[in-house]
Tab-separated table of C-alpha atoms in Angstrom:
chain	number	residue	atom	x	y	z
A	1	MET	CA	-131.342	-129.375	-113.134
A	2	LEU	CA	-131.623	-125.775	-112.048
A	3	THR	CA	-134.632	-124.552	-110.133
A	4	GLY	CA	-137.194	-123.218	-112.570
A	5	ASP	CA	-136.002	-125.369	-115.469
A	6	THR	CA	-138.738	-127.465	-116.971
A	7	PHE	CA	-138.165	-130.877	-118.468
A	8	SER	CA	-139.206	-132.125	-121.840
A	9	SER	CA	-142.494	-133.998	-122.021
A	10	SER	CA	-141.198	-136.093	-124.886
A	11	THR	CA	-138.945	-138.299	-122.766
A	12	PHE	CA	-140.906	-140.801	-120.690
A	13	ALA	CA	-141.297	-144.494	-119.976
A	14	ILE	CA	-144.329	-146.588	-119.094
A	15	GLU	CA	-143.967	-149.455	-116.651
A	16	LEU	CA	-146.804	-151.952	-116.557
A	17	GLY	CA	-146.409	-154.263	-113.606
A	18	LYS	CA	-142.959	-155.816	-114.035
A	19	PHE	CA	-142.237	-154.829	-117.629
A	20	GLN	CA	-141.691	-151.642	-119.596
A	21	VAL	CA	-143.985	-150.924	-122.545
A	22	GLU	CA	-142.012	-150.442	-125.752
A	23	THR	CA	-142.604	-148.114	-128.719
A	24	VAL	CA	-144.959	-145.662	-127.035
A	25	GLN	CA	-145.657	-142.555	-129.107
A	26	ALA	CA	-148.029	-140.646	-126.850
A	27	VAL	CA	-149.926	-140.654	-123.561
A	28	SER	CA	-152.932	-138.366	-123.258
A	29	GLY	CA	-155.658	-137.720	-120.723
A	30	LEU	CA	-153.576	-137.544	-117.546
A	31	THR	CA	-155.849	-135.659	-115.172
A	32	LEU	CA	-156.453	-135.438	-111.454
A	33	GLU	CA	-160.003	-134.315	-110.798
A	34	GLN	CA	-162.356	-133.905	-107.887
A	35	ASP	CA	-166.073	-133.240	-107.707
A	36	VAL	CA	-167.180	-129.844	-106.392
A	37	VAL	CA	-170.144	-129.861	-104.033
A	38	ASP	CA	-172.307	-126.754	-103.558
A	39	THR	CA	-173.737	-126.279	-100.082
A	40	ARG	CA	-176.574	-123.744	-99.845
A	41	GLN	CA	-177.558	-122.300	-96.490
A	42	LEU	CA	-179.472	-119.349	-95.162
A	43	SER	CA	-177.830	-116.990	-92.688
A	44	ALA	CA	-179.589	-115.785	-89.542
A	45	THR	CA	-180.723	-112.718	-91.537
A	46	GLY	CA	-182.142	-114.839	-94.367
A	47	GLU	CA	-179.261	-114.195	-96.780
A	48	LEU	CA	-178.384	-117.088	-99.111
A	49	ILE	CA	-174.864	-118.411	-98.565
A	50	VAL	CA	-173.331	-120.694	-101.179
A	51	ARG	CA	-170.181	-122.568	-100.235
A	52	LYS	CA	-168.137	-124.829	-102.443
A	53	GLN	CA	-166.319	-127.774	-100.965
A	54	PRO	CA	-164.405	-130.760	-102.292
A	55	GLY	CA	-166.324	-133.912	-103.039
A	56	ALA	CA	-165.199	-137.354	-104.130
A	57	ARG	CA	-162.052	-137.760	-106.217
A	58	ASN	CA	-162.811	-139.008	-109.726
A	59	THR	CA	-161.302	-142.018	-111.398
A	60	GLY	CA	-159.952	-141.535	-114.887
A	61	GLU	CA	-158.807	-142.773	-118.256
A	62	ILE	CA	-155.700	-142.283	-120.336
A	63	THR	CA	-155.015	-143.138	-123.944
A	64	ILE	CA	-151.725	-144.703	-124.995
A	65	THR	CA	-150.732	-144.484	-128.652
A	66	ARG	CA	-148.031	-146.922	-129.678
A	67	GLY	CA	-146.526	-148.471	-132.745
A	68	MET	CA	-147.720	-151.961	-133.550
A	69	ASP	CA	-144.764	-154.306	-133.263
A	70	LYS	CA	-143.836	-157.856	-132.285
A	71	SER	CA	-143.847	-157.106	-128.553
A	72	THR	CA	-146.419	-159.324	-126.877
A	73	ALA	CA	-146.433	-158.373	-123.178
A	74	PHE	CA	-148.595	-155.248	-123.587
A	75	THR	CA	-150.828	-156.907	-126.193
A	76	ASP	CA	-151.370	-159.944	-123.947
A	77	TRP	CA	-152.355	-157.640	-121.085
A	78	ILE	CA	-154.941	-155.897	-123.288
A	79	LYS	CA	-156.335	-159.260	-124.440
A	80	ALA	CA	-156.798	-160.331	-120.799
A	81	THR	CA	-159.664	-157.865	-120.397
A	82	LEU	CA	-160.980	-157.164	-123.877
A	83	VAL	CA	-160.877	-160.713	-125.255
A	84	ASN	CA	-160.701	-163.049	-122.250
A	85	SER	CA	-162.852	-160.917	-119.878
A	86	ASP	CA	-160.385	-161.682	-117.062
A	87	LEU	CA	-160.481	-158.355	-115.229
A	88	ASP	CA	-159.191	-159.791	-111.942
A	89	SER	CA	-155.827	-160.816	-113.374
A	90	ALA	CA	-155.658	-157.866	-115.777
A	91	ARG	CA	-155.752	-155.129	-113.121
A	92	GLN	CA	-152.233	-153.731	-112.917
A	93	ASN	CA	-150.512	-150.714	-111.469
A	94	ILE	CA	-148.979	-148.515	-114.157
A	95	THR	CA	-146.191	-146.007	-113.652
A	96	ILE	CA	-145.402	-143.225	-116.109
A	97	ALA	CA	-141.881	-141.963	-115.480
A	98	LEU	CA	-140.986	-138.522	-116.834
A	99	LYS	CA	-137.278	-138.188	-117.603
A	100	ASP	CA	-134.855	-135.287	-117.940
A	101	ALA	CA	-132.246	-134.784	-120.685
A	102	GLN	CA	-129.887	-137.239	-118.942
A	103	LYS	CA	-132.665	-139.892	-118.915
A	104	GLN	CA	-133.010	-139.688	-115.126
A	105	THR	CA	-136.523	-140.020	-113.719
A	106	VAL	CA	-137.670	-136.663	-112.328
A	107	ARG	CA	-141.340	-137.399	-111.679
A	108	ARG	CA	-143.526	-140.492	-111.471
A	109	ILE	CA	-147.249	-140.774	-112.073
A	110	HIS	CA	-148.815	-143.933	-110.633
A	111	LEU	CA	-152.143	-145.304	-111.865
A	112	SER	CA	-153.701	-147.900	-109.545
A	113	ASN	CA	-155.787	-150.903	-110.605
A	114	ALA	CA	-155.579	-150.039	-114.290
A	115	TRP	CA	-156.995	-152.146	-117.101
A	116	GLY	CA	-157.480	-151.831	-120.848
A	117	SER	CA	-161.051	-150.773	-121.608
A	118	ARG	CA	-160.797	-149.972	-125.342
A	119	TRP	CA	-158.498	-150.856	-128.233
A	120	GLU	CA	-158.403	-149.082	-131.589
A	121	GLY	CA	-156.397	-150.565	-134.426
A	122	PRO	CA	-154.426	-148.735	-137.098
A	123	GLN	CA	-155.949	-146.835	-139.977
A	124	LEU	CA	-155.029	-148.889	-143.008
A	125	GLU	CA	-154.612	-147.026	-146.289
A	126	ALA	CA	-152.786	-148.330	-149.353
A	127	SER	CA	-151.693	-144.811	-150.335
A	128	LYS	CA	-150.036	-144.006	-146.969
A	129	SER	CA	-146.538	-144.931	-145.913
A	130	GLY	CA	-146.743	-144.055	-142.193
A	131	PRO	CA	-146.383	-146.472	-139.295
A	132	ALA	CA	-149.203	-148.675	-138.047
A	133	VAL	CA	-150.220	-147.438	-134.601
A	134	GLU	CA	-152.772	-148.621	-132.091
A	135	GLN	CA	-154.551	-146.693	-129.362
A	136	VAL	CA	-155.473	-148.232	-126.041
A	137	THR	CA	-157.755	-146.585	-123.507
A	138	ILE	CA	-156.768	-147.491	-119.985
A	139	THR	CA	-159.165	-147.009	-117.099
A	140	TYR	CA	-157.751	-146.593	-113.594
A	141	GLU	CA	-159.118	-146.210	-110.075
A	142	ASP	CA	-156.590	-143.833	-108.532
A	143	ILE	CA	-153.747	-141.546	-109.598
A	144	THR	CA	-150.772	-140.472	-107.493
A	145	ILE	CA	-148.166	-137.949	-108.574
A	146	GLU	CA	-144.775	-137.915	-106.875
């Protein structure tokens, strides 16, 4: 890849622990955010000085949209927290691998101690012929971009 070339955001893979999640349509909400703290002081002449400095790094959430299929690994992981309330075993590290046109990984985004916090089933309509998709909100404690 030449310097300055960007890669397509439509080629990616999601690794959850030891397995790869199949049939993913979209990932949204990838953000890295930090609190901003205002410090107000008075100078020796009585002038107000306002300084901004970094505060704590925020945790986050992403939403994965995927086709409903017969794959059970991802569904079982979601059930561990939302049905079985087993957060200790459900916490996993997730990696989102962005790929170039040759399907080579060019960037990885790691989410630490992630777990499924919300599941939304498909919209069912008799007059529609589209695929059945589910959305899963995943909460994580830390994000690392490499």
